[in-house]
Amino acid sequence: PSAGRQRRPRLMLAMAWSLAGSERHAEAAALVGRLVAEAGEGDHALRCECALVLSGAAMFADEPDLFCTLHDAWDADPPLHTPELRRLHAHRSAYRALLDGQTALARLRQQRQQPSRDGDDLQQGDPWGRYLTGLSYLWEGQPLLAESLLRPALAVAEAASGRRGRLPSLLAAVLAAALWELDRPREAAELLANRLDVLERTAPAEALLLAYRTLVRVALASRAEHRAIELLESMQAVAQVRHMPRLAIASLAELVRVHARGYRAHMCRELCQRIDDLVAGQAQVRPRWWRLVAGLPEQAHAYAAIASQDWRQAAERLAAADEHARRMRMGSVHIELLGLRAFVLDRCGERSHTLLREAVELAGAFELRRLLADAHPGLGALVAGMGEPSQSLPAPPVLAAGGAQGWSALTNKEREVLQLLSRNLSNKEIGRALQSGETTVKWHVKNLFAKLDVGSRREVVVRARALGMLPAVD
């Protein structure tokens, strides 16, 4: 009987560990509560391990305020006596720093507190640590560093638990986001194939959000907007099932971004109202949760203002969102917002070349090859035409009667490209004719797709002829 009583806490802890990182995290909390009540105040090692279990459950449930309360109580000198538990504590310390935007501190804490094992390098022995470090690099906007760290860790994790294991799927979510920024969309999509359902059941908010965002970007780049919207609706459903308001806000903010690409102002305003309803009152009762999401409503309202072509309002909202991004050290978000601010200032008729060049140079320095193009088609066109005078940059579409777009909505360059498209020339041939680079031609063609609301070069020509922008074919 005595031996049985000693084994019982370990069995209960083992059960709690297995439940903490799943949809049954509430059951883990109940088990730990019973265990702590039976153990009393004196067993500090047991209570500290119980706090580790509960903080893991709080990570899964996306409760950063609860996580910080649980972790901070044992942060200074945790009474943990096994390398595995000390390693877990190092992970929690790293995540704790990430919640405050302290990415370099997150890596430092992990390196200093991480126990080493003979002959075992961190890359081989600690995929969880690699996941958190890769996440910190991606947070800063450093996809190359994230890729170099995560790729070998993913191979190790897949060898240990298979392709659809929880840890390989988490690593794949962060790695896919890095590869997308490096403009390797096929690799990013392949990494996430047949893994999204695993992430929906087992991933914390950060990995799940990265996976969905990457797939949405892939869909939009493939001109499959319906697929992007379907993914974001699925993301909202997961947020509802798992009670994750941060995920719900992020999905709505991404929807605003999608609709702003087509200047759908009414839809953007409706979505922003839903976001505002979700966040009402949360800042006071959940300060750390709010710190993580505070930039999303500002970004959504900025995109809504862009959709309404209210450029002054957009500039104010972007500045507020950028302040949050800099405070939280979100490097890629900061660069994206710099580019968007340049775009809206250009639409206001103000000088924006210096700001735009800074965004372009920063994106280039960090190898963020997709960042500015993904932010908005208008920004992508502005970047492509950096060497051209401001008046030749693409204007936002102005809807004509019946919903069609008029010839006046096109720039001179776009009109020239349209004429050459009608002659069935390739991008390279158009570039030669206009003495422009092929990349610049691609952006003009992409802008024609957006303005004429079509998905192929043939459809551009057909729609332009139907609108009288090109002569009809006899």
Tab-separated table of C-alpha atoms in Angstrom:
chain	number	residue	atom	x	y	z
A	1	PRO	CA	0.000	0.000	0.000
A	2	SER	CA	2.812	2.420	0.843
A	3	ALA	CA	4.521	1.831	-2.513
A	4	GLY	CA	1.183	2.277	-4.244
A	5	ARG	CA	0.663	5.627	-2.535
A	6	GLN	CA	4.119	6.749	-3.711
A	7	ARG	CA	3.474	5.691	-7.289
A	8	ARG	CA	0.093	7.372	-7.496
A	9	PRO	CA	1.361	10.988	-7.807
A	10	ARG	CA	3.732	9.947	-10.612
A	11	LEU	CA	0.924	8.205	-12.473
A	12	MET	CA	-1.335	11.219	-12.078
A	13	LEU	CA	1.443	13.519	-13.296
A	14	ALA	CA	2.091	11.282	-16.291
A	15	MET	CA	-1.584	11.454	-17.192
A	16	ALA	CA	-1.615	15.236	-16.711
A	17	TRP	CA	1.448	15.656	-18.960
A	18	SER	CA	-0.221	13.693	-21.740
A	19	LEU	CA	-3.439	15.721	-21.480
A	20	ALA	CA	-1.873	19.184	-21.097
A	21	GLY	CA	-0.904	19.638	-24.738
A	22	SER	CA	-4.244	18.581	-26.182
A	23	GLU	CA	-7.879	19.581	-26.306
A	24	ARG	CA	-8.236	17.855	-22.921
A	25	HIS	CA	-6.057	20.409	-21.149
A	26	ALA	CA	-8.893	21.198	-18.716
A	27	GLU	CA	-8.742	17.585	-17.501
A	28	ALA	CA	-4.991	18.007	-16.953
A	29	ALA	CA	-5.681	21.058	-14.787
A	30	ALA	CA	-8.230	19.111	-12.736
A	31	LEU	CA	-5.782	16.249	-12.169
A	32	VAL	CA	-3.031	18.617	-11.103
A	33	GLY	CA	-5.397	20.426	-8.756
A	34	ARG	CA	-6.194	17.180	-6.967
A	35	LEU	CA	-2.515	16.275	-6.800
A	36	VAL	CA	-1.468	19.613	-5.309
A	37	ALA	CA	-4.266	19.426	-2.745
A	38	GLU	CA	-3.120	15.967	-1.625
A	39	ALA	CA	0.591	16.875	-1.556
A	40	GLY	CA	0.259	19.927	0.682
A	41	GLU	CA	2.562	22.956	0.847
A	42	GLY	CA	5.819	21.174	1.665
A	43	ASP	CA	6.558	19.266	-1.530
A	44	HIS	CA	8.099	22.081	-3.569
A	45	ALA	CA	9.513	19.831	-6.294
A	46	LEU	CA	6.085	18.317	-6.963
A	47	ARG	CA	4.356	21.678	-6.925
A	48	CYS	CA	6.936	23.108	-9.343
A	49	GLU	CA	6.437	20.196	-11.744
A	50	CYS	CA	2.689	20.685	-11.482
A	51	ALA	CA	3.192	24.335	-12.447
A	52	LEU	CA	5.146	23.134	-15.497
A	53	VAL	CA	2.217	20.924	-16.499
A	54	LEU	CA	-0.283	23.730	-16.057
A	55	SER	CA	1.864	26.258	-17.917
A	56	GLY	CA	2.006	23.823	-20.850
A	57	ALA	CA	-1.781	23.608	-20.776
A	58	ALA	CA	-1.957	27.426	-20.685
A	59	MET	CA	0.284	27.603	-23.785
A	60	PHE	CA	-2.011	25.210	-25.636
A	61	ALA	CA	-5.118	27.109	-24.509
A	62	ASP	CA	-3.539	30.458	-25.517
A	63	GLU	CA	-3.791	31.923	-22.024
A	64	PRO	CA	-0.583	33.981	-21.789
A	65	ASP	CA	-1.589	35.763	-18.591
A	66	LEU	CA	-2.166	32.458	-16.792
A	67	PHE	CA	1.061	31.085	-18.251
A	68	CYS	CA	3.079	34.021	-16.887
A	69	THR	CA	1.532	33.695	-13.431
A	70	LEU	CA	2.388	29.981	-13.282
A	71	HIS	CA	5.907	30.384	-14.647
A	72	ASP	CA	6.958	33.466	-12.688
A	73	ALA	CA	6.242	31.813	-9.339
A	74	TRP	CA	9.107	29.328	-9.972
A	75	ASP	CA	11.296	31.280	-12.387
A	76	ALA	CA	14.225	32.197	-10.128
A	77	ASP	CA	15.279	28.887	-8.583
A	78	PRO	CA	13.065	25.977	-9.659
A	79	PRO	CA	13.474	22.824	-7.505
A	80	LEU	CA	13.731	20.506	-10.516
A	81	HIS	CA	16.165	17.627	-10.273
A	82	THR	CA	16.085	15.886	-13.643
A	83	PRO	CA	17.634	17.121	-16.927
A	84	GLU	CA	14.314	16.654	-18.730
A	85	LEU	CA	12.405	18.896	-16.310
A	86	ARG	CA	15.137	21.544	-16.338
A	87	ARG	CA	15.044	21.454	-20.115
A	88	LEU	CA	11.278	22.016	-20.043
A	89	HIS	CA	11.763	24.909	-17.669
A	90	ALA	CA	14.244	26.424	-20.132
A	91	HIS	CA	11.593	26.158	-22.862
A	92	ARG	CA	9.060	27.905	-20.664
A	93	SER	CA	11.561	30.675	-19.836
A	94	ALA	CA	12.202	31.222	-23.539
A	95	TYR	CA	8.490	31.388	-24.304
A	96	ARG	CA	8.014	33.767	-21.384
A	97	ALA	CA	10.518	36.169	-22.955
A	98	LEU	CA	8.823	35.860	-26.357
A	99	LEU	CA	5.524	36.990	-24.838
A	100	ASP	CA	7.201	40.316	-24.050
A	101	GLY	CA	8.808	40.555	-27.492
A	102	GLN	CA	12.260	39.831	-26.026
A	103	THR	CA	13.462	37.531	-28.805
A	104	ALA	CA	17.201	37.717	-28.110
A	105	LEU	CA	16.541	37.168	-24.399
A	106	ALA	CA	14.435	34.122	-25.257
A	107	ARG	CA	17.401	32.555	-27.047
A	108	LEU	CA	19.820	33.529	-24.296
A	109	ARG	CA	17.656	32.049	-21.546
A	110	GLN	CA	17.393	28.805	-23.413
A	111	GLN	CA	21.138	28.578	-24.025
A	112	ARG	CA	22.045	29.354	-20.411
A	113	GLN	CA	19.485	27.161	-18.720
A	114	GLN	CA	19.528	24.294	-21.192
A	115	PRO	CA	21.213	21.185	-19.778
A	116	SER	CA	23.590	19.521	-22.229
A	117	ARG	CA	23.978	15.800	-22.718
A	118	ASP	CA	27.233	14.091	-23.681
A	119	GLY	CA	27.646	13.857	-27.418
A	120	ASP	CA	24.293	15.538	-27.978
A	121	ASP	CA	24.188	18.825	-29.770
A	122	LEU	CA	21.139	21.032	-29.289
A	123	GLN	CA	20.223	20.634	-32.916
A	124	GLN	CA	19.990	16.865	-32.555
A	125	GLY	CA	18.799	16.581	-28.971
A	126	ASP	CA	16.229	19.296	-28.494
A	127	PRO	CA	13.759	19.881	-31.341
A	128	TRP	CA	11.438	21.740	-28.932
A	129	GLY	CA	14.208	24.208	-28.213
A	130	ARG	CA	14.801	24.576	-31.943
A	131	TYR	CA	11.095	25.228	-32.471
A	132	LEU	CA	11.112	28.105	-29.981
A	133	THR	CA	14.385	29.548	-31.281
A	134	GLY	CA	13.145	29.319	-34.871
A	135	LEU	CA	9.962	31.057	-33.787
A	136	SER	CA	12.039	33.864	-32.265
A	137	TYR	CA	13.973	34.335	-35.516
A	138	LEU	CA	10.783	34.422	-37.554
A	139	TRP	CA	9.305	36.907	-35.066
A	140	GLU	CA	12.280	39.184	-35.791
A	141	GLY	CA	11.926	38.704	-39.548
A	142	GLN	CA	14.972	36.493	-40.120
A	143	PRO	CA	13.749	33.585	-42.276
A	144	LEU	CA	17.220	32.414	-43.336
A	145	LEU	CA	18.282	31.840	-39.734
A	146	ALA	CA	14.974	30.138	-39.006
A	147	GLU	CA	15.398	27.786	-41.970
A	148	SER	CA	18.991	26.836	-41.104
A	149	LEU	CA	17.890	25.967	-37.568
A	150	LEU	CA	14.609	24.195	-38.272
A	151	ARG	CA	15.392	22.022	-41.273
A	152	PRO	CA	17.755	19.602	-39.457
A	153	ALA	CA	15.522	19.636	-36.380
A	154	LEU	CA	12.533	18.648	-38.520
A	155	ALA	CA	14.453	15.698	-39.982
A	156	VAL	CA	15.293	14.482	-36.468
A	157	ALA	CA	11.715	14.922	-35.249
A	158	GLU	CA	10.241	13.109	-38.266
A	159	ALA	CA	12.623	10.200	-37.779
A	160	ALA	CA	11.511	9.944	-34.152
A	161	SER	CA	7.744	10.327	-34.445
A	162	GLY	CA	6.766	10.281	-38.122
A	163	ARG	CA	5.664	13.009	-40.473
A	164	ARG	CA	2.328	13.660	-38.769
A	165	GLY	CA	3.636	13.750	-35.232
A	166	ARG	CA	2.890	16.789	-33.118
A	167	LEU	CA	6.456	18.120	-32.905
A	168	PRO	CA	7.274	17.603	-36.619
A	169	SER	CA	4.062	19.451	-37.480
A	170	LEU	CA	4.974	22.392	-35.224
A	171	LEU	CA	8.441	22.609	-36.743
A	172	ALA	CA	6.955	22.367	-40.240
A	173	ALA	CA	4.562	25.265	-39.541
A	174	VAL	CA	7.392	27.634	-38.599
A	175	LEU	CA	9.701	26.384	-41.371
A	176	ALA	CA	6.957	26.761	-44.008
A	177	ALA	CA	6.408	30.387	-42.961
A	178	ALA	CA	10.159	31.012	-43.321
A	179	LEU	CA	10.270	29.381	-46.766
A	180	TRP	CA	7.318	31.455	-47.927
A	181	GLU	CA	9.139	34.662	-47.001
A	182	LEU	CA	12.143	33.328	-48.936
A	183	ASP	CA	9.849	33.026	-51.980
A	184	ARG	CA	9.745	29.251	-52.078
A	185	PRO	CA	5.983	28.696	-52.156
A	186	ARG	CA	5.987	25.123	-53.431
A	187	GLU	CA	8.255	23.926	-50.615
A	188	ALA	CA	6.144	25.808	-48.062
A	189	ALA	CA	2.917	24.221	-49.303
A	190	GLU	CA	4.462	20.739	-49.413
A	191	LEU	CA	5.642	21.059	-45.814
A	192	LEU	CA	2.109	21.788	-44.627
A	193	ALA	CA	0.377	19.186	-46.799
A	194	ASN	CA	-1.538	16.644	-44.700
A	195	ARG	CA	-0.515	18.376	-41.473
A	196	LEU	CA	-3.100	21.089	-40.941
A	197	ASP	CA	-5.519	18.788	-39.104
A	198	VAL	CA	-2.730	17.775	-36.695
A	199	LEU	CA	-1.943	21.426	-36.015
A	200	GLU	CA	-5.612	22.245	-35.471
A	201	ARG	CA	-5.777	19.634	-32.708
A	202	THR	CA	-2.372	19.993	-31.045
A	203	ALA	CA	-0.614	23.256	-31.923
A	204	PRO	CA	-0.317	26.371	-29.762
A	205	ALA	CA	-1.633	29.595	-31.253
A	206	GLU	CA	1.653	30.792	-32.791
A	207	ALA	CA	2.248	27.666	-34.907
A	208	LEU	CA	-1.386	27.398	-35.953
A	209	LEU	CA	-1.494	31.042	-36.987
A	210	LEU	CA	1.710	30.714	-39.045
A	211	ALA	CA	0.415	27.611	-40.833
A	212	TYR	CA	-2.876	29.226	-41.821
A	213	ARG	CA	-1.255	32.499	-42.881
A	214	THR	CA	1.222	30.671	-45.085
A	215	LEU	CA	-1.491	28.665	-46.813
A	216	VAL	CA	-3.574	31.815	-47.310
A	217	ARG	CA	-0.575	33.566	-48.915
A	218	VAL	CA	-0.006	30.557	-51.193
A	219	ALA	CA	-3.671	30.614	-52.262
A	220	LEU	CA	-3.633	34.349	-53.008
A	221	ALA	CA	-0.415	34.062	-55.005
A	222	SER	CA	-2.121	31.345	-57.051
A	223	ARG	CA	-5.070	33.716	-57.629
A	224	ALA	CA	-7.329	31.383	-55.662
A	225	GLU	CA	-8.969	33.985	-53.442
A	226	HIS	CA	-11.920	31.675	-52.758
A	227	ARG	CA	-9.472	29.152	-51.269
A	228	ALA	CA	-7.852	31.856	-49.099
A	229	ILE	CA	-11.258	32.891	-47.741
A	230	GLU	CA	-12.205	29.254	-47.126
A	231	LEU	CA	-8.994	28.750	-45.117
A	232	LEU	CA	-9.676	31.833	-43.008
A	233	GLU	CA	-13.212	30.677	-42.297
A	234	SER	CA	-11.767	27.332	-41.156
A	235	MET	CA	-9.358	29.245	-38.953
A	236	GLN	CA	-12.282	31.050	-37.329
A	237	ALA	CA	-14.006	27.718	-36.708
A	238	VAL	CA	-10.903	26.312	-35.005
A	239	ALA	CA	-10.672	29.469	-32.896
A	240	GLN	CA	-14.270	28.983	-31.800
A	241	VAL	CA	-13.874	25.293	-30.983
A	242	ARG	CA	-10.654	25.834	-29.041
A	243	HIS	CA	-11.840	29.108	-27.428
A	244	MET	CA	-8.949	31.145	-28.847
A	245	PRO	CA	-9.969	34.786	-29.324
A	246	ARG	CA	-6.469	35.705	-30.523
A	247	LEU	CA	-6.816	33.260	-33.402
A	248	ALA	CA	-10.298	34.598	-34.183
A	249	ILE	CA	-9.037	38.193	-34.309
A	250	ALA	CA	-6.117	37.181	-36.517
A	251	SER	CA	-8.408	35.366	-38.950
A	252	LEU	CA	-10.709	38.404	-39.221
A	253	ALA	CA	-7.724	40.731	-39.684
A	254	GLU	CA	-6.461	38.488	-42.500
A	255	LEU	CA	-9.909	38.597	-44.112
A	256	VAL	CA	-9.801	42.402	-44.026
A	257	ARG	CA	-6.415	42.243	-45.711
A	258	VAL	CA	-7.783	39.949	-48.443
A	259	HIS	CA	-10.797	42.162	-49.175
A	260	ALA	CA	-8.698	45.336	-49.078
A	261	ARG	CA	-6.759	44.002	-52.065
A	262	GLY	CA	-9.958	44.429	-54.079
A	263	TYR	CA	-10.941	47.731	-52.387
A	264	ARG	CA	-14.120	46.181	-50.898
A	265	ALA	CA	-14.701	48.897	-48.338
A	266	HIS	CA	-18.087	47.766	-46.994
A	267	MET	CA	-16.887	44.232	-46.276
A	268	CYS	CA	-13.748	45.557	-44.581
A	269	ARG	CA	-15.790	47.828	-42.299
A	270	GLU	CA	-18.063	44.959	-41.261
A	271	LEU	CA	-15.084	42.752	-40.418
A	272	CYS	CA	-13.442	45.546	-38.411
A	273	GLN	CA	-16.611	45.921	-36.363
A	274	ARG	CA	-16.460	42.216	-35.533
A	275	ILE	CA	-12.845	42.624	-34.439
A	276	ASP	CA	-13.728	45.578	-32.238
A	277	ASP	CA	-16.521	43.570	-30.610
A	278	LEU	CA	-14.097	40.725	-29.861
A	279	VAL	CA	-11.458	42.877	-28.209
A	280	ALA	CA	-13.819	45.101	-26.203
A	281	GLY	CA	-12.800	45.058	-22.571
A	282	GLN	CA	-10.059	42.458	-22.965
A	283	ALA	CA	-7.129	44.865	-22.539
A	284	GLN	CA	-8.017	45.495	-18.887
A	285	VAL	CA	-8.605	41.891	-17.807
A	286	ARG	CA	-5.915	40.174	-19.902
A	287	PRO	CA	-3.007	42.610	-20.381
A	288	ARG	CA	-0.472	40.155	-21.819
A	289	TRP	CA	-3.023	38.649	-24.186
A	290	TRP	CA	-3.859	42.170	-25.322
A	291	ARG	CA	-0.177	43.022	-25.812
A	292	LEU	CA	0.086	40.173	-28.312
A	293	VAL	CA	-2.959	41.192	-30.360
A	294	ALA	CA	-2.999	44.985	-30.014
A	295	GLY	CA	-1.439	45.571	-33.423
A	296	LEU	CA	-3.967	43.444	-35.309
A	297	PRO	CA	-7.025	45.737	-34.899
A	298	GLU	CA	-4.927	48.746	-35.943
A	299	GLN	CA	-3.665	46.901	-39.029
A	300	ALA	CA	-7.206	45.806	-39.898
A	301	HIS	CA	-8.539	49.367	-39.617
A	302	ALA	CA	-5.625	50.593	-41.723
A	303	TYR	CA	-6.496	48.113	-44.474
A	304	ALA	CA	-10.158	49.129	-44.222
A	305	ALA	CA	-9.134	52.762	-44.723
A	306	ILE	CA	-7.062	51.723	-47.755
A	307	ALA	CA	-10.111	49.914	-49.149
A	308	SER	CA	-12.129	53.134	-48.676
A	309	GLN	CA	-9.254	55.139	-50.185
A	310	ASP	CA	-9.192	57.236	-47.008
A	311	TRP	CA	-5.425	57.655	-47.194
A	312	ARG	CA	-5.016	60.016	-44.208
A	313	GLN	CA	-6.881	57.666	-41.905
A	314	ALA	CA	-4.835	54.753	-43.244
A	315	ALA	CA	-1.594	56.613	-42.490
A	316	GLU	CA	-2.647	57.269	-38.879
A	317	ARG	CA	-3.670	53.654	-38.289
A	318	LEU	CA	-0.477	52.311	-39.864
A	319	ALA	CA	1.635	54.560	-37.636
A	320	ALA	CA	-0.162	53.221	-34.533
A	321	ALA	CA	0.273	49.612	-35.678
A	322	ASP	CA	3.950	50.248	-36.417
A	323	GLU	CA	4.489	51.617	-32.926
A	324	HIS	CA	3.205	48.328	-31.507
A	325	ALA	CA	5.342	46.259	-33.910
A	326	ARG	CA	8.506	48.124	-32.896
A	327	ARG	CA	7.673	47.826	-29.213
A	328	MET	CA	7.212	44.059	-29.564
A	329	ARG	CA	10.264	43.779	-31.864
A	330	MET	CA	8.224	42.245	-34.682
A	331	GLY	CA	10.759	42.931	-37.400
A	332	SER	CA	8.920	41.706	-40.487
A	333	VAL	CA	5.667	43.417	-39.437
A	334	HIS	CA	7.572	46.681	-38.939
A	335	ILE	CA	9.096	46.493	-42.444
A	336	GLU	CA	5.720	45.653	-44.005
A	337	LEU	CA	4.096	48.621	-42.271
A	338	LEU	CA	6.885	50.939	-43.429
A	339	GLY	CA	6.118	49.898	-47.001
A	340	LEU	CA	2.384	50.389	-46.559
A	341	ARG	CA	2.948	53.824	-45.049
A	342	ALA	CA	4.998	54.759	-48.116
A	343	PHE	CA	2.170	53.523	-50.340
A	344	VAL	CA	-0.558	55.556	-48.621
A	345	LEU	CA	1.634	58.666	-48.440
A	346	ASP	CA	2.192	58.353	-52.180
A	347	ARG	CA	-1.583	58.210	-52.647
A	348	CYS	CA	-1.822	61.381	-50.543
A	349	GLY	CA	0.525	63.064	-53.018
A	350	GLU	CA	3.344	63.330	-50.490
A	351	ARG	CA	6.990	62.396	-50.929
A	352	SER	CA	7.414	58.762	-49.921
A	353	HIS	CA	10.451	57.607	-51.874
A	354	THR	CA	12.812	57.661	-48.861
A	355	LEU	CA	10.429	55.639	-46.700
A	356	LEU	CA	9.784	53.174	-49.505
A	357	ARG	CA	13.482	52.695	-50.181
A	358	GLU	CA	14.101	52.033	-46.502
A	359	ALA	CA	11.413	49.332	-46.483
A	360	VAL	CA	12.789	47.766	-49.667
A	361	GLU	CA	16.365	47.781	-48.388
A	362	LEU	CA	15.371	46.287	-45.023
A	363	ALA	CA	13.318	43.576	-46.710
A	364	GLY	CA	16.274	42.798	-48.961
A	365	ALA	CA	18.723	42.690	-46.064
A	366	PHE	CA	16.627	40.098	-44.240
A	367	GLU	CA	15.757	38.149	-47.422
A	368	LEU	CA	12.041	38.880	-46.917
A	369	ARG	CA	11.362	38.430	-50.604
A	370	ARG	CA	7.573	38.143	-50.430
A	371	LEU	CA	6.814	40.624	-47.697
A	372	LEU	CA	6.059	43.856	-49.560
A	373	ALA	CA	4.420	42.183	-52.546
A	374	ASP	CA	2.076	40.284	-50.211
A	375	ALA	CA	1.079	43.363	-48.216
A	376	HIS	CA	-1.010	44.934	-50.999
A	377	PRO	CA	-0.953	44.909	-54.830
A	378	GLY	CA	-0.632	48.696	-54.840
A	379	LEU	CA	2.504	48.510	-52.718
A	380	GLY	CA	3.902	45.779	-54.932
A	381	ALA	CA	3.373	47.959	-57.983
A	382	LEU	CA	4.965	50.922	-56.200
A	383	VAL	CA	8.056	48.857	-55.421
A	384	ALA	CA	8.243	47.587	-59.004
A	385	GLY	CA	8.083	51.143	-60.324
A	386	MET	CA	10.538	52.728	-57.884
A	387	GLY	CA	12.589	54.195	-60.704
A	388	GLU	CA	9.562	55.783	-62.401
A	389	PRO	CA	8.086	59.194	-61.634
A	390	SER	CA	5.342	59.192	-59.019
A	391	GLN	CA	2.596	60.158	-61.453
A	392	SER	CA	3.160	56.962	-63.452
A	393	LEU	CA	2.583	54.671	-60.488
A	394	PRO	CA	-0.653	52.666	-60.496
A	395	ALA	CA	-3.682	54.473	-59.164
A	396	PRO	CA	-6.277	52.633	-57.084
A	397	PRO	CA	-9.123	51.250	-59.129
A	398	VAL	CA	-12.164	53.473	-59.602
A	399	LEU	CA	-15.310	51.509	-60.268
A	400	ALA	CA	-17.346	52.591	-63.239
A	401	ALA	CA	-21.044	52.011	-63.783
A	402	GLY	CA	-21.995	48.359	-63.688
A	403	GLY	CA	-18.922	47.474	-61.615
A	404	ALA	CA	-16.455	47.520	-64.537
A	405	GLN	CA	-13.187	49.429	-64.330
A	406	GLY	CA	-12.589	52.277	-66.730
A	407	TRP	CA	-9.637	52.860	-69.022
A	408	SER	CA	-8.843	55.934	-66.894
A	409	ALA	CA	-8.010	53.679	-63.940
A	410	LEU	CA	-4.947	52.372	-65.797
A	411	THR	CA	-1.565	54.065	-65.806
A	412	ASN	CA	0.277	54.807	-69.043
A	413	LYS	CA	2.562	51.840	-68.492
A	414	GLU	CA	-0.371	49.510	-67.847
A	415	ARG	CA	-2.042	50.670	-71.056
A	416	GLU	CA	1.140	49.907	-72.984
A	417	VAL	CA	1.410	46.487	-71.351
A	418	LEU	CA	-2.249	45.796	-72.149
A	419	GLN	CA	-1.714	46.649	-75.817
A	420	LEU	CA	1.247	44.255	-76.003
A	421	LEU	CA	-0.634	41.541	-74.112
A	422	SER	CA	-3.329	41.690	-76.770
A	423	ARG	CA	-0.622	40.739	-79.286
A	424	ASN	CA	0.081	37.569	-77.270
A	425	LEU	CA	3.614	38.607	-76.258
A	426	SER	CA	5.423	37.041	-73.292
A	427	ASN	CA	6.618	39.079	-70.309
A	428	LYS	CA	10.166	38.939	-71.636
A	429	GLU	CA	9.058	40.220	-75.044
A	430	ILE	CA	6.987	42.989	-73.449
A	431	GLY	CA	10.006	43.952	-71.347
A	432	ARG	CA	12.155	44.255	-74.441
A	433	ALA	CA	9.539	46.352	-76.209
A	434	LEU	CA	9.178	48.729	-73.237
A	435	GLN	CA	12.851	48.577	-72.199
A	436	SER	CA	11.743	47.397	-68.760
A	437	GLY	CA	12.771	44.479	-66.579
A	438	GLU	CA	10.718	41.296	-66.663
A	439	THR	CA	9.914	41.668	-62.945
A	440	THR	CA	8.459	45.132	-63.569
A	441	VAL	CA	6.331	43.749	-66.401
A	442	LYS	CA	5.055	40.990	-64.114
A	443	TRP	CA	3.873	43.576	-61.598
A	444	HIS	CA	2.078	45.570	-64.281
A	445	VAL	CA	0.358	42.382	-65.491
A	446	LYS	CA	-0.588	41.472	-61.922
A	447	ASN	CA	-2.053	44.941	-61.422
A	448	LEU	CA	-4.112	44.519	-64.599
A	449	PHE	CA	-5.477	41.266	-63.139
A	450	ALA	CA	-6.577	43.143	-60.006
A	451	LYS	CA	-8.082	46.138	-61.805
A	452	LEU	CA	-9.985	44.072	-64.344
A	453	ASP	CA	-10.927	41.382	-61.777
A	454	VAL	CA	-9.634	38.457	-63.853
A	455	GLY	CA	-7.274	35.550	-63.296
A	456	SER	CA	-5.402	35.000	-66.565
A	457	ARG	CA	-3.697	36.900	-69.376
A	458	ARG	CA	-6.345	35.767	-71.871
A	459	GLU	CA	-9.126	37.023	-69.574
A	460	VAL	CA	-7.388	40.415	-69.294
A	461	VAL	CA	-7.586	40.857	-73.051
A	462	VAL	CA	-11.166	39.543	-73.296
A	463	ARG	CA	-12.384	41.846	-70.482
A	464	ALA	CA	-10.521	44.853	-71.922
A	465	ARG	CA	-12.154	44.313	-75.322
A	466	ALA	CA	-15.586	43.935	-73.718
A	467	LEU	CA	-15.068	47.295	-71.947
A	468	GLY	CA	-13.910	49.022	-75.112
A	469	MET	CA	-10.359	49.434	-73.811
A	470	LEU	CA	-9.057	47.473	-76.817
A	471	PRO	CA	-10.478	47.291	-80.329
A	472	ALA	CA	-12.793	44.325	-80.937
A	473	VAL	CA	-11.553	41.472	-83.088
A	474	ASP	CA	-13.439	41.056	-86.365
